[in-house]
Coordinates of C-alpha atoms in Angstrom, one line a residue:
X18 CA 0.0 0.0 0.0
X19 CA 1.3 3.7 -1.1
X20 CA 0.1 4.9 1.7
X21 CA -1.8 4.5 5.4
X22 CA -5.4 6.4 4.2
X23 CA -5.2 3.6 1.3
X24 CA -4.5 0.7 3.5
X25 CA -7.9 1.8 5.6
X26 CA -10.0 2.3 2.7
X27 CA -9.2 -1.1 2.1
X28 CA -9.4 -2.0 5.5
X29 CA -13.2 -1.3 6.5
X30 CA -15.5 -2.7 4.1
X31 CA -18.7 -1.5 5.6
X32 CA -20.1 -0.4 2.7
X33 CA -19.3 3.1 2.1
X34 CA -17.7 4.4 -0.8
X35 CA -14.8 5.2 1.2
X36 CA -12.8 5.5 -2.3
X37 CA -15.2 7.6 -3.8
X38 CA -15.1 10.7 -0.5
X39 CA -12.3 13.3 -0.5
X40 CA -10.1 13.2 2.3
X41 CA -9.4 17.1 2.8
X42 CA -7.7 18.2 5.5
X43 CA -7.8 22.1 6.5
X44 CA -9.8 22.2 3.4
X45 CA -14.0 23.3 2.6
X46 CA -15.6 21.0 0.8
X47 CA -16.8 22.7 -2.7
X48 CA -19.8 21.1 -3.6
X49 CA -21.8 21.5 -7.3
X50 CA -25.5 21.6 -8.5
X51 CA -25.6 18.0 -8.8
X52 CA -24.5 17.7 -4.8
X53 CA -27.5 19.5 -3.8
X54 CA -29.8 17.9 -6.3
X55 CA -29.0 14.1 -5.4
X56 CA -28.2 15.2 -1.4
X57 CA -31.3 17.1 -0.5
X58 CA -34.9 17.0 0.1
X59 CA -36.0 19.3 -3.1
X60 CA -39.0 20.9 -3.8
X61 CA -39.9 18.2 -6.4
X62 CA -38.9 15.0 -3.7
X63 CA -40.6 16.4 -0.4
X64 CA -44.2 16.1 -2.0
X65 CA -44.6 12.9 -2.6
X66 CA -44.0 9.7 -0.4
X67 CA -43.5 6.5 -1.6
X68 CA -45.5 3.4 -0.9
X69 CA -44.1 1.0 -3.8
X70 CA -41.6 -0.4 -6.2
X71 CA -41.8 -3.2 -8.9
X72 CA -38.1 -3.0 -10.9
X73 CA -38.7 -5.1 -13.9
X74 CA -35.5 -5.8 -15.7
X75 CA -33.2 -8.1 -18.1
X76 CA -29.4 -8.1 -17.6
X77 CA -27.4 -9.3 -20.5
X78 CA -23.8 -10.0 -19.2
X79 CA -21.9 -10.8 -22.5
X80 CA -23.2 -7.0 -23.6
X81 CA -22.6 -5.6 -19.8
X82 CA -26.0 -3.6 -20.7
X83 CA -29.7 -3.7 -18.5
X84 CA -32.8 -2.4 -19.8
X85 CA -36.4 -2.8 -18.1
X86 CA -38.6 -0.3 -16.5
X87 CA -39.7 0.9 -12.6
X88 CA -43.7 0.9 -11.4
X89 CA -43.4 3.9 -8.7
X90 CA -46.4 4.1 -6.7
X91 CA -46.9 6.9 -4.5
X92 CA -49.1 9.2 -2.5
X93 CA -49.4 12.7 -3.0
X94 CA -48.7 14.9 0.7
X95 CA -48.6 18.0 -1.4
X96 CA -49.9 19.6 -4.6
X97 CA -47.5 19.4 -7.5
X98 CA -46.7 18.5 -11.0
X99 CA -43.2 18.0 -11.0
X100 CA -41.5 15.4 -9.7
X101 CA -37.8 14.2 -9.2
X102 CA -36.6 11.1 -10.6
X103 CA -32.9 10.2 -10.4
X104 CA -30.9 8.0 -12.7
X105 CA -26.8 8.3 -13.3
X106 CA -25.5 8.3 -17.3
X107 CA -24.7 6.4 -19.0
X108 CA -28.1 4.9 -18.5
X109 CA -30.8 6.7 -20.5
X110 CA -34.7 6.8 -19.3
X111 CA -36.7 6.0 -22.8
X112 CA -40.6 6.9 -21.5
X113 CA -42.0 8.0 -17.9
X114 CA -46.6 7.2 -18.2
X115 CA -48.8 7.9 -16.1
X116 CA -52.4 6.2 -16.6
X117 CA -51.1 4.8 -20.2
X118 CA -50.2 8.9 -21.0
X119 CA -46.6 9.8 -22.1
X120 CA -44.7 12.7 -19.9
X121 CA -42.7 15.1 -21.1
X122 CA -38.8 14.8 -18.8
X123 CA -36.7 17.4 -18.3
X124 CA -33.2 16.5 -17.8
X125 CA -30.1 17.7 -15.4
X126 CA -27.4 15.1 -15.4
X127 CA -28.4 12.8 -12.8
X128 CA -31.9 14.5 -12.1
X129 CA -35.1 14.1 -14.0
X130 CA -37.8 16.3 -13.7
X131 CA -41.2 14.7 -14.7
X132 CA -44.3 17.0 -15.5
X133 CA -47.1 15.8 -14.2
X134 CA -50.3 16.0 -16.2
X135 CA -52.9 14.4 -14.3
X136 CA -53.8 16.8 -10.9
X137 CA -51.8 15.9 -8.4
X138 CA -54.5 15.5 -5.3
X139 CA -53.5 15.2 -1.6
X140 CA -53.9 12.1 -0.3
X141 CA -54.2 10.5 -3.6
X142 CA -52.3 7.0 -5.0
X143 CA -50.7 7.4 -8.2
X144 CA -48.3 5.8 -10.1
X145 CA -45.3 6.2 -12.7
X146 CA -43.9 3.6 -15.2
X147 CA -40.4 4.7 -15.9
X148 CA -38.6 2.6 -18.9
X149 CA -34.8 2.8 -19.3
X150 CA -31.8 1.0 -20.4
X151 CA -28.4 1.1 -21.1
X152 CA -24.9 -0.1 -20.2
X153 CA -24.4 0.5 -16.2
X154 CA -21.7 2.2 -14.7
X155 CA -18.9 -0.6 -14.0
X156 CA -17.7 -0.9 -10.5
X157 CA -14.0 0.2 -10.4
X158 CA -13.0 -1.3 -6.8
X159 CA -16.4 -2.4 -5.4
X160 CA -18.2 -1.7 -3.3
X161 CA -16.1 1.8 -2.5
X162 CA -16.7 2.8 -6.1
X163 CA -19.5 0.7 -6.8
X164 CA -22.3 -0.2 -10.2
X165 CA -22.5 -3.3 -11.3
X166 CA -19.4 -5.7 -11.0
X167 CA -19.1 -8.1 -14.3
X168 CA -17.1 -11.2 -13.4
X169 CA -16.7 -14.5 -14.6
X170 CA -16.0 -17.4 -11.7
X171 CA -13.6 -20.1 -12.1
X172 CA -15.6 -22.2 -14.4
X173 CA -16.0 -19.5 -17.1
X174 CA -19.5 -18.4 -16.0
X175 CA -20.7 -15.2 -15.6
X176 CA -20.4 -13.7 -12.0
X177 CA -22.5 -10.3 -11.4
X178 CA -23.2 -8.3 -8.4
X179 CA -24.3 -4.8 -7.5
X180 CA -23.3 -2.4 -4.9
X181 CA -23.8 1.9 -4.4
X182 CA -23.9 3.2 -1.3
X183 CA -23.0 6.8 -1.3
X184 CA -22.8 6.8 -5.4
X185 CA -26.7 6.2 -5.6
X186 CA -29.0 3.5 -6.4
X187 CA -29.8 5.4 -9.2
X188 CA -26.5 4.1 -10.7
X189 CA -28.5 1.3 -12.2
X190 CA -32.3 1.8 -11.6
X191 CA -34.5 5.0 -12.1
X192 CA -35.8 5.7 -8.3
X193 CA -36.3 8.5 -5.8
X194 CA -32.5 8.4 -4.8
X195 CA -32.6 9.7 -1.2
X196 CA -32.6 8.3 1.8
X197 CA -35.2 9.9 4.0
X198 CA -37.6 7.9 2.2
X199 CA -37.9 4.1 2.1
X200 CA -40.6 2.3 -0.4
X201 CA -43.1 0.9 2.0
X202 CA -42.7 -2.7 -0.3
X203 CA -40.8 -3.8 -3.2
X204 CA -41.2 -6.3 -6.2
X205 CA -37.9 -7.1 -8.2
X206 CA -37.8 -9.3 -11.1
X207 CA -34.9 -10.3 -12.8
X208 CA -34.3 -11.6 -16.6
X209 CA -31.3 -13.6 -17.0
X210 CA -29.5 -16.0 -19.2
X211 CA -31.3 -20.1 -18.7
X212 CA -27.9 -21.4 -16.6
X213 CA -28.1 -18.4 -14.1
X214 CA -29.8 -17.3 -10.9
X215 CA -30.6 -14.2 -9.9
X216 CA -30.6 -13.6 -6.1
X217 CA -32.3 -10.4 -4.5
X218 CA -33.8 -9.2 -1.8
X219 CA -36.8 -10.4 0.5
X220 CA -38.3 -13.7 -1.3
X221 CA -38.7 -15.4 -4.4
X222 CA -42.2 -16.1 -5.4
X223 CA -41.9 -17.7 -8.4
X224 CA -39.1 -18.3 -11.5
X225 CA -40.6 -17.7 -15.2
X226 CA -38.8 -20.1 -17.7
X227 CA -38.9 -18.5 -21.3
X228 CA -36.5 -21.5 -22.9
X229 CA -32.9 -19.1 -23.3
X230 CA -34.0 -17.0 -20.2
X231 CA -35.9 -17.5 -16.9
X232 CA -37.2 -15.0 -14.7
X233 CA -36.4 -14.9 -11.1
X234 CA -39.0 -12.9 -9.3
X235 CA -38.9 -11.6 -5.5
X236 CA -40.5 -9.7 -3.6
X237 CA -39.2 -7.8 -0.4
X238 CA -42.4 -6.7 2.2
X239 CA -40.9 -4.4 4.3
X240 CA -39.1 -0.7 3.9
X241 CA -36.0 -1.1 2.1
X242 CA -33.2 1.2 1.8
X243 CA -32.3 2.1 -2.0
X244 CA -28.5 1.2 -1.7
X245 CA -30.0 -1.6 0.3
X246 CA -31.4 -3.2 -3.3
X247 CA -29.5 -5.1 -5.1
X248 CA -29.4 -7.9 -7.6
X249 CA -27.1 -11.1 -7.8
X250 CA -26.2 -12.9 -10.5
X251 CA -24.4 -16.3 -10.9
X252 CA -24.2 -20.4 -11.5
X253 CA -25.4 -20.1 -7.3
X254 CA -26.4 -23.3 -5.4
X255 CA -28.4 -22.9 -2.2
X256 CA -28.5 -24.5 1.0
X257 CA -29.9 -23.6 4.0
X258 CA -31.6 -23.9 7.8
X259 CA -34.5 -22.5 10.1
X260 CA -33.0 -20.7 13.0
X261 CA -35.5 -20.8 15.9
X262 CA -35.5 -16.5 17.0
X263 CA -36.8 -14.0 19.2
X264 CA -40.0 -14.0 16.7
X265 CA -39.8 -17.5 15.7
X266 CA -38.6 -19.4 12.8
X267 CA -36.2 -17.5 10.2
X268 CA -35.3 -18.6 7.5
X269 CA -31.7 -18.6 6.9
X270 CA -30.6 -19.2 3.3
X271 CA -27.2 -19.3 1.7
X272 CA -26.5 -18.8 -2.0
X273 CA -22.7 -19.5 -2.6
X274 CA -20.8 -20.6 -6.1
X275 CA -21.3 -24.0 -7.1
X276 CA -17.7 -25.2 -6.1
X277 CA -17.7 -23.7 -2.9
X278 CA -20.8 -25.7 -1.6
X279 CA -19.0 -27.5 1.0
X280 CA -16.7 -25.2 1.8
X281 CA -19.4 -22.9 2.6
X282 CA -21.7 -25.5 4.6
X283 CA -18.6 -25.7 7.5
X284 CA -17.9 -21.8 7.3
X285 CA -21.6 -20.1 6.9
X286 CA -22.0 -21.5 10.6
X287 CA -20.8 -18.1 12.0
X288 CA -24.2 -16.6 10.5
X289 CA -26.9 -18.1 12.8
X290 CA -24.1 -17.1 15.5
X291 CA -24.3 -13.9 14.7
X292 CA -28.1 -14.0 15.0
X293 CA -28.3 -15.4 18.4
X294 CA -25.6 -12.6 19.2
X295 CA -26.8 -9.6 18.2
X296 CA -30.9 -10.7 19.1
X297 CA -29.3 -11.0 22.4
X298 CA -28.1 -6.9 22.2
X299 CA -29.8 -5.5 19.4
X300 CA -33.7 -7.2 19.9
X301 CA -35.3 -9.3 16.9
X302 CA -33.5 -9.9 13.7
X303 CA -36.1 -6.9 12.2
X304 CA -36.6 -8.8 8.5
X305 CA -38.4 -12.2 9.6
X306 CA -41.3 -12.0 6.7
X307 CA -38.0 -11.6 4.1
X308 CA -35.8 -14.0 5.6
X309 CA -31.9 -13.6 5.6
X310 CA -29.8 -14.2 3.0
X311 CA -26.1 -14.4 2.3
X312 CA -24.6 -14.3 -1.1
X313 CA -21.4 -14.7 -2.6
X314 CA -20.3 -11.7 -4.6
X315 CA -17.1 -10.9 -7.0
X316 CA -16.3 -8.1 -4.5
X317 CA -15.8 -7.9 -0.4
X318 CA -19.3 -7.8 0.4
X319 CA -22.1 -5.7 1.3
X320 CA -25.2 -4.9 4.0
X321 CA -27.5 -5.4 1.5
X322 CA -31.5 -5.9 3.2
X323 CA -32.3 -9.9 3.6
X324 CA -29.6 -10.3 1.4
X325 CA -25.9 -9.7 2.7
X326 CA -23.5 -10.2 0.0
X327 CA -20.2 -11.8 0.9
X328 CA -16.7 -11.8 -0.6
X329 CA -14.1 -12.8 2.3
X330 CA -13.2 -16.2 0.8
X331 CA -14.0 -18.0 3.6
X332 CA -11.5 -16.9 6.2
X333 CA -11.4 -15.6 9.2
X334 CA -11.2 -12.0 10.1
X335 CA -11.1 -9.7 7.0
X336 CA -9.5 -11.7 4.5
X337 CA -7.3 -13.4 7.2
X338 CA -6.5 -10.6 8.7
X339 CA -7.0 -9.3 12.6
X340 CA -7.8 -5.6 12.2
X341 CA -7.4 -5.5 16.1
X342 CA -3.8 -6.7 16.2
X343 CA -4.9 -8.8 19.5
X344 CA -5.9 -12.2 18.2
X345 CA -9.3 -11.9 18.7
X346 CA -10.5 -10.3 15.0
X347 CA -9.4 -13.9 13.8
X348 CA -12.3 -15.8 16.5
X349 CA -14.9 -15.2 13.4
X350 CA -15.4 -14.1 9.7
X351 CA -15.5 -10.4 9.7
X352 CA -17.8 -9.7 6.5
X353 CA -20.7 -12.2 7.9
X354 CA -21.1 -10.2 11.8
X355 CA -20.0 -6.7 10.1
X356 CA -22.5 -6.8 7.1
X357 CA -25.4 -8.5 9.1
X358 CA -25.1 -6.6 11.8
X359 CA -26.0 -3.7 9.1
X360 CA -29.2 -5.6 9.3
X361 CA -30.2 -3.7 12.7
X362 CA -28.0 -0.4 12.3
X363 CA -28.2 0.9 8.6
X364 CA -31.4 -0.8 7.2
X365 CA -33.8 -1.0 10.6
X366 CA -32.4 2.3 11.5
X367 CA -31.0 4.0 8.5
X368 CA -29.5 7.3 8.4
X369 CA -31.6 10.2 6.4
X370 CA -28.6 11.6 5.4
X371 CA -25.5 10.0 4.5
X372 CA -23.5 13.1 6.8
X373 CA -24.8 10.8 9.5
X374 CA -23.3 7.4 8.2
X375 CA -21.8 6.8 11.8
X376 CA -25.2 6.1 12.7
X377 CA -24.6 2.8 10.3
X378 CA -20.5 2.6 10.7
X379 CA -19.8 3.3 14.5
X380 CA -22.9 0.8 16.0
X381 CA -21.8 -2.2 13.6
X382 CA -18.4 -1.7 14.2
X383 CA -19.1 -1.8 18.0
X384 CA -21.5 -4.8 17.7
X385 CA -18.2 -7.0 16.1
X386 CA -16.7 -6.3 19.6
X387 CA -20.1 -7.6 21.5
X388 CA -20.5 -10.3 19.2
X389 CA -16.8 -11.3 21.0
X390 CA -18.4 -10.3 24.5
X391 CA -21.3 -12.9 23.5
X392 CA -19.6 -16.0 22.6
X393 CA -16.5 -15.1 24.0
X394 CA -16.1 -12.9 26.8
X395 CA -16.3 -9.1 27.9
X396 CA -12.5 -9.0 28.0
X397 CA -12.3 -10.5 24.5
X398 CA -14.3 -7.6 23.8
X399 CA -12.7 -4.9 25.6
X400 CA -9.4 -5.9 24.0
X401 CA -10.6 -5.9 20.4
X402 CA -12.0 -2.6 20.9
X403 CA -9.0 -0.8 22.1
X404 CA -6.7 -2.8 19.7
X405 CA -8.7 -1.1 17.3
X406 CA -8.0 2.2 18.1
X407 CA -4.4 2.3 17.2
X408 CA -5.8 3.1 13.8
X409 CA -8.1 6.3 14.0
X410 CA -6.8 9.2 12.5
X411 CA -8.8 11.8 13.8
X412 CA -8.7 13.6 10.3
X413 CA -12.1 15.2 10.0
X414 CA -15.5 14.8 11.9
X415 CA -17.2 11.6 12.0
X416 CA -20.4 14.0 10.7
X417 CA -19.9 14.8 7.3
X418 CA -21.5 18.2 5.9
X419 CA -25.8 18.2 5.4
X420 CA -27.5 17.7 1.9
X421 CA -24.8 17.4 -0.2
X422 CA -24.7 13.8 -0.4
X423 CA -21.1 13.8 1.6
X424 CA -20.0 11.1 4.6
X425 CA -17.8 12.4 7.3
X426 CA -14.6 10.6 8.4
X427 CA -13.6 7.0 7.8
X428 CA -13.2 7.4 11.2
X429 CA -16.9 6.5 11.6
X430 CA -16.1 2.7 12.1
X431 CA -13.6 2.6 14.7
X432 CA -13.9 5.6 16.6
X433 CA -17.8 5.1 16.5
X434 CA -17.0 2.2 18.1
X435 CA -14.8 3.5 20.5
X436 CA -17.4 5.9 21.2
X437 CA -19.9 3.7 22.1
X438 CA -17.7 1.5 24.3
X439 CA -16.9 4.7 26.0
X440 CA -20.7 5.1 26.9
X441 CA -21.0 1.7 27.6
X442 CA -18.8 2.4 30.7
X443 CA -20.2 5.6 31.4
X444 CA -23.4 3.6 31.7
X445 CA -22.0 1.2 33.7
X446 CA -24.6 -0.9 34.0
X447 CA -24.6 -3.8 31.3
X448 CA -27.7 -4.6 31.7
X449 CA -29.2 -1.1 31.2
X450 CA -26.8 -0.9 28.1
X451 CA -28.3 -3.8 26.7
X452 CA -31.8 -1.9 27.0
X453 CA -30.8 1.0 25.4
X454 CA -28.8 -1.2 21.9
X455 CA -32.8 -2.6 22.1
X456 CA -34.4 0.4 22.9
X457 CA -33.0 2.0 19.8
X458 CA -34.0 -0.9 17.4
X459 CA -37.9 -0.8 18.6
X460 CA -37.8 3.1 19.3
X461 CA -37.1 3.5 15.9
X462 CA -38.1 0.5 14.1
X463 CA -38.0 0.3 10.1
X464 CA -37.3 4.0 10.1
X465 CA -34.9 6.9 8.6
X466 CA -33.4 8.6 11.3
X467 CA -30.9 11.6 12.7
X468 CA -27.8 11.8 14.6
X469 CA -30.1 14.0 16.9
X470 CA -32.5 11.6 17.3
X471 CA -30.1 9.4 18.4
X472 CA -28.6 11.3 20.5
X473 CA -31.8 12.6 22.4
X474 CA -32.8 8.7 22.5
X475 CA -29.8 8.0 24.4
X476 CA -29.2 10.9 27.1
X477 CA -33.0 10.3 27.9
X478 CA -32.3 6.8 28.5
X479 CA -29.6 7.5 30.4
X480 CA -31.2 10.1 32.4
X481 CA -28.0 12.7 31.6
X482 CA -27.2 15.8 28.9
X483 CA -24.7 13.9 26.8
X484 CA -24.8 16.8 24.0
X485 CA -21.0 17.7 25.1
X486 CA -20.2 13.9 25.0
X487 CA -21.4 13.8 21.7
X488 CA -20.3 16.8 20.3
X489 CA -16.8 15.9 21.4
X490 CA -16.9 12.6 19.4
X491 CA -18.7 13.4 16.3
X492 CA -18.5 17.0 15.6
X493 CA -14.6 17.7 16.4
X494 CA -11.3 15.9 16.0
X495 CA -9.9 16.7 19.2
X496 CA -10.0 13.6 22.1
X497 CA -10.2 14.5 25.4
X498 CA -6.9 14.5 27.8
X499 CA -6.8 14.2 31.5
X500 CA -4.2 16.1 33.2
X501 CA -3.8 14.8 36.4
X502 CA -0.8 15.6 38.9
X503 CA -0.1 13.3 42.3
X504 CA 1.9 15.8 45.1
X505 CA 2.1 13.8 48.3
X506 CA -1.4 12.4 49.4
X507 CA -3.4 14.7 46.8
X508 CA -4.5 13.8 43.5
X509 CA -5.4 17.0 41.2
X510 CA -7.1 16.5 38.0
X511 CA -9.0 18.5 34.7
X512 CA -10.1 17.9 31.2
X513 CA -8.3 19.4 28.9
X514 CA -8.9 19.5 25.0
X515 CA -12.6 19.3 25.1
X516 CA -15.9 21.3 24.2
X517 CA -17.8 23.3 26.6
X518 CA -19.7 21.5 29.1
X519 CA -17.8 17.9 28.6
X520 CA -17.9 16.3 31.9
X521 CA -17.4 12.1 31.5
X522 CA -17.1 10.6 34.1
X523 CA -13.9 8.3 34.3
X524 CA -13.0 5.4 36.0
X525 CA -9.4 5.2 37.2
X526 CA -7.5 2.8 39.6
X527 CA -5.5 3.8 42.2
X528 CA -2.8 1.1 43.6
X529 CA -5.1 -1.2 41.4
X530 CA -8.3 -0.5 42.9
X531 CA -10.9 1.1 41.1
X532 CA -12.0 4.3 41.7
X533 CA -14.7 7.3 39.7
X534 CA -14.0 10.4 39.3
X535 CA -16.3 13.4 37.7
X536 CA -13.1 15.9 36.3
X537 CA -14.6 18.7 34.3
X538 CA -12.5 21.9 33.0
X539 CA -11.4 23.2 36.1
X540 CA -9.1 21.5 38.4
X541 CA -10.3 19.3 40.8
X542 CA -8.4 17.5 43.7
X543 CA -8.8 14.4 46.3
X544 CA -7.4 12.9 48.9
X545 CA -5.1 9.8 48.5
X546 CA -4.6 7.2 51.2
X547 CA -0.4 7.2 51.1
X548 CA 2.1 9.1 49.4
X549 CA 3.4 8.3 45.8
X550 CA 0.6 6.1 44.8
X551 CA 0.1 4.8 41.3
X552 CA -2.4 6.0 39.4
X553 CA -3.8 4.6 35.7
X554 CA -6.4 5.2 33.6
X555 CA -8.9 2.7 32.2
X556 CA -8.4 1.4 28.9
X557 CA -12.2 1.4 27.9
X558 CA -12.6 5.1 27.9
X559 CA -11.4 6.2 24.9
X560 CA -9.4 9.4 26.2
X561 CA -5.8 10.1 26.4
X562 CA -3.7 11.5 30.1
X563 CA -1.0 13.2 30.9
X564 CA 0.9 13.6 33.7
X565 CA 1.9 16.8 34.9
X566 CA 5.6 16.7 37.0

């Protein structure tokens, strides 16, 4: 690797397109037109709320070209006749009808403006069919700089996958490209050539065979993401089992390459693992009616919705690798309990705006460590979190700028995690941590959310103003010190580096025994039981200290 920023965009997969940000340092962002357009709630997106999808489309993978159309249903919250659809050149939209009746489009790039003829009646259902085609945007180094990957496998035979987080859904199918609103439902269907499968989201109803073709046909009945879509394509075999849940039986299938059957029967057992894990913290698996899903992909892997992609040939840790340094990342596949635990933090509770992509980032690289904590132990935990940490840069905010379509720091993964550890033993009360990881997932079930909401969830939970705690963490790249100085029997301590109002408690051990203390800005001081006593800070906080002669 050229460089360390390189080696970490290849480090955490997640799913963002790390690759695709710009890593500015005492720079402003300059944004364009097409920032706003695809980043914001416009004028012609905040009317209308979407209740339904049906993406009907053939891939052809010797031509690397799609063509097909999208039924948008929707209901009208506002009067309007214009109405934003998005879809990314090279792909070309051929007709937009309403009620049989061709629309004129006008066009900006990325952004389609469609007038409306028919009145546009609050409270009313309506519909679009938008018909498009074209050769997709090829995936460069998915998923960071995703579209649609076109591979072959070992045996010659074509090997396709999707992936577009941060670059759009609309990089291969005509939607309303934002986040803040999820289709209530969605029907995909998928055209391929006879000795393929297509594998997508939620559950296949049904398979059309038309002799050189067949038609695989799913159909996904709850909210859904629009990065979280994706279609899979490939000589797949399937296996599977019934894991018994919090809400019953799931239904746990696995679509892997034909040659890798077995391979995958011994390895796939970390997935119902990771189930029982994070039900245990997080609450139900939140996609029973769709089942779960994991399929091998060309590339890394992905969180796509009932239907995680995978790509860590079948190792342990991220592609063999312990990202912690401590042994521990090597105790379980990293892409099966990263991406599925997207399944509770990114598509239950997704961000509205990608500025807020911790939200997804910083809880699912935390639940790795708890997923240690559950079928290992706390200390396994503990020490995979702070072997982590070696690696944050503290280059920019983990919040990235509003409606522009722009993540903050890659930072998000490991110092998100570190910053919820941190609370975790601010908390101090595992129990009542667990409630609040399950609190979140039903407090904001199947929904598009803020930092602020999350933030106000929390502090209420906890019964304490953690807007300082917070703000420190997300919104600036400075981590808090504690000065501390030991003169005789007396033990004087402060905060230092830190926002107004940051007052953490810290837990501290003096000759080994464990002691709180509540520093805030100002110096503070205590009595010790004997002179020179030794004093160390606890790991788990993620802080640094200094020691003042």
């Amino acid at each position: 690797m050229k460089s360390k920023i390189q080696f970490l965009l290849l480090l955490f997969i997640g799913t963002a397109l790390l690759g695709n940000a710009q890593l500015l340092t005492n720079k402003e962002w300059q944004f364009t037109e097409q920032d706003t357009l695809r980043g914001s709630i416009t004028p012609e997106r905040e009317w209308w709320d979407l209740s339904f999808y049906h993406l009907d489309i053939a891939v052809d993978p010797d031509k690397k070209y799609i063509a097909g159309s999208n039924t948008i249903r929707y209901t009208v919250l506002k009067e309007n006749q214009m109405l934003q659809l998005d879809l990314q050149p090279p792909l070309k939209i051929e007709k937009v009808t309403q009620d049989g009746e061709e629309l004129e489009v006008d066009s900006n790039i990325n952004a389609h403006f469609v007038h409306l003829i028919k009145k546009q009646q609050i409270g009313d259902s309506n519909e679009i069919i938008v018909q498009y085609s074209g050769h997709p945007k090829e995936a460069v180094n998915a998923p960071w700089d995703g579209g649609f990957s076109w591979d072959k496998d070992e045996n010659g035979n074509h090997f396709v996958a999707t992936s577009c987080q941060g670059l759009g859904a609309s990089v291969w199918w005509p939607n309303k490209d934002h986040m803040y609103d999820e289709v209530d439902s969605m029907a995909i269907s998928v055209k391929v050539p006879k000795n393929l499968i297509n594998v997508s989201n939620g559950r296949l109803l049904k398979i059309d065979d038309h002799g050189e073709t067949k038609t695989f046909h799913w159909f996904v009945s709850n909210p859904i993401n629009n990065y979280g879509v994706n279609v899979n394509i490939a000589d797949y075999v399937h296996f599977g089992e019934k894991y018994q849940g919090e809400k019953g039986t799931l239904d746990m299938d696995y679509y892997v390459l034909r040659y890798n059957l077995e391979k995958a029967k011994v390895h796939f057992t970390d997935a119902p693992k990771t189930i029982e894990a994070f039900e245990y913290w997080f609450g139900p698996y939140p996609f029973y009616e769709d089942s779960f899903k994991l399929v091998e992909t060309p590339y890394l892997g992905m969180e796509h919705q009932s239907s995680v992609t995978y790509g860590n040939q079948y190792q342990k840790g991220y592609l063999g690798r312990d990202l912690s340094g401590t042994g521990w990342g090597l105790k379980f596949d990293y892409l099966i309990i990263h991406e599925s635990g997207h399944e509770w933090f990114a598509n239950n509770i997704t961000y509205k705006d990608i500025a807020d992509m911790w939200v997804h980032e910083g809880f699912t690289a935390y639940s790795e460590s708890l997923f240690l904590d559950y079928h290992e132990s706390t200390k396994a935990a503990e020490e995979y979190i702070y072997g982590l940490r070696k690696n944050i840069r503290n280059d920019r905010p983990l919040i990235g700028p509003y409606n522009v379509n722009q993540e903050g720091s890659s930072d998000m993964y490991i110092k998100g995690a570190n910053l919820l550890h941190t609370l975790r033993q601010v908390v101090n009360d595992d129990s009542k941590w667990r409630e609040i990881l399950r609190g979140l997932n039903t407090e904001f079930y199947h929904q598009t959310v803020t930092t602020d909401q999350i933030e106000e969830y929390i502090s209420a939970q906890m019964q304490r103003n953690l807007q300082p705690f917070f703000d420190q963490y997300l919104r600036t790249v400075k981590v808090p010190v504690l000065e501390y100085k030991i003169e005789g029997k007396l033990l004087s301590y402060r905060y230092s580096d830190i926002v107004e109002g940051f007052d953490m408690p810290l837990r501290i051990f003096v000759n080994g025994e464990k002691k709180w203390i509540h520093p805030t800005a100002k110096w503070k001081s205590e009595k010790l039981k004997a002179n020179n006593t030794s004093v160390t800070m606890d790991p788990n906080f993620y802080i640094e200290n200094r020691r003042i002669p």
